[in-house]
Amino acid sequence: MLRVLAEVTDPEPAGAAASAWALPAEPGEAYGRPVLLHGEEGGAWPVLRLAGRLGLATRIGMEDTLLLRDGRRAVSNDRLVTEAPARHG
């Protein structure tokens, strides 16, 4: 399956979701393809929550952020991924 990667590079938690909406294709369908939306650094968790609310594919890993949702340091990709389903809370 082909999909469009929408990568939000705004590292600020307060601005990352707004930056996602400023992407040329906007979160959703792009050129008839599904979008995978993800953020990085401080914006990783807000963008992951936005992707969840919009029903978009997303990803998270240590290449995106080294911190868990509560600010503690992640010890592995597995730990980040384990916390990701709780993004709607």
mmCIF file of N, CA, C and O in Angstrom, residues 48-49 51-55 69 84-89:
data_model
loop_
_atom_site.group_PDB
_atom_site.id
_atom_site.type_symbol
_atom_site.label_atom_id
_atom_site.label_comp_id
_atom_site.label_asym_id
_atom_site.label_seq_id
_atom_site.Cartn_x
_atom_site.Cartn_y
_atom_site.Cartn_z
ATOM 1 N N LEU A 48 0.633 12.508 17.668
ATOM 2 C CA LEU A 48 0.111 11.146 17.761
ATOM 3 C C LEU A 48 -1.340 11.164 18.228
ATOM 4 O O LEU A 48 -2.189 10.450 17.684
ATOM 5 N N ARG A 49 -1.664 12.019 19.203
ATOM 6 C CA ARG A 49 -3.057 12.136 19.663
ATOM 7 C C ARG A 49 -3.953 12.654 18.542
ATOM 8 O O ARG A 49 -5.071 12.167 18.356
ATOM 9 N N ALA A 51 -3.485 12.324 15.296
ATOM 10 C CA ALA A 51 -3.645 11.235 14.333
ATOM 11 C C ALA A 51 -4.700 10.244 14.826
ATOM 12 O O ALA A 51 -5.536 9.773 14.046
ATOM 13 N N GLY A 52 -4.690 9.941 16.112
ATOM 14 C CA GLY A 52 -5.686 9.037 16.679
ATOM 15 C C GLY A 52 -7.093 9.595 16.566
ATOM 16 O O GLY A 52 -8.020 8.878 16.196
ATOM 17 N N ARG A 53 -7.257 10.879 16.881
ATOM 18 C CA ARG A 53 -8.585 11.500 16.781
ATOM 19 C C ARG A 53 -9.096 11.501 15.346
ATOM 20 O O ARG A 53 -10.294 11.379 15.106
ATOM 21 N N LEU A 54 -8.185 11.661 14.388
ATOM 22 C CA LEU A 54 -8.572 11.720 12.985
ATOM 23 C C LEU A 54 -8.639 10.350 12.324
ATOM 24 O O LEU A 54 -9.016 10.232 11.162
ATOM 25 N N GLY A 55 -8.238 9.304 13.057
ATOM 26 C CA GLY A 55 -8.257 7.957 12.508
ATOM 27 C C GLY A 55 -7.164 7.709 11.478
ATOM 28 O O GLY A 55 -7.309 6.862 10.608
ATOM 29 N N ARG A 69 5.009 9.797 27.426
ATOM 30 C CA ARG A 69 3.991 10.854 27.539
ATOM 31 C C ARG A 69 4.135 11.666 28.816
ATOM 32 O O ARG A 69 3.856 12.851 28.833
ATOM 33 N N ALA A 84 1.554 4.099 23.244
ATOM 34 C CA ALA A 84 0.830 4.763 22.159
ATOM 35 C C ALA A 84 -0.670 4.492 22.140
ATOM 36 O O ALA A 84 -1.434 5.411 21.886
ATOM 37 N N PRO A 85 -1.164 3.281 22.405
ATOM 38 C CA PRO A 85 -2.618 3.076 22.367
ATOM 39 C C PRO A 85 -3.369 3.922 23.378
ATOM 40 O O PRO A 85 -4.542 4.197 23.210
ATOM 41 N N ALA A 86 -2.698 4.394 24.410
ATOM 42 C CA ALA A 86 -3.336 5.232 25.422
ATOM 43 C C ALA A 86 -3.429 6.689 24.968
ATOM 44 O O ALA A 86 -3.835 7.549 25.714
ATOM 45 N N ARG A 87 -3.094 6.959 23.723
ATOM 46 C CA ARG A 87 -3.038 8.333 23.224
ATOM 47 C C ARG A 87 -4.374 9.055 23.257
ATOM 48 O O ARG A 87 -4.417 10.259 23.199
ATOM 49 N N HIS A 88 -5.473 8.316 23.322
ATOM 50 C CA HIS A 88 -6.785 8.966 23.315
ATOM 51 C C HIS A 88 -7.160 9.503 24.685
ATOM 52 O O HIS A 88 -8.110 10.247 24.797
ATOM 53 N N GLY A 89 -6.400 9.126 25.707
ATOM 54 C CA GLY A 89 -6.730 9.549 27.059
ATOM 55 C C GLY A 89 -6.148 10.880 27.428
ATOM 56 O O GLY A 89 -5.473 11.536 26.743
#
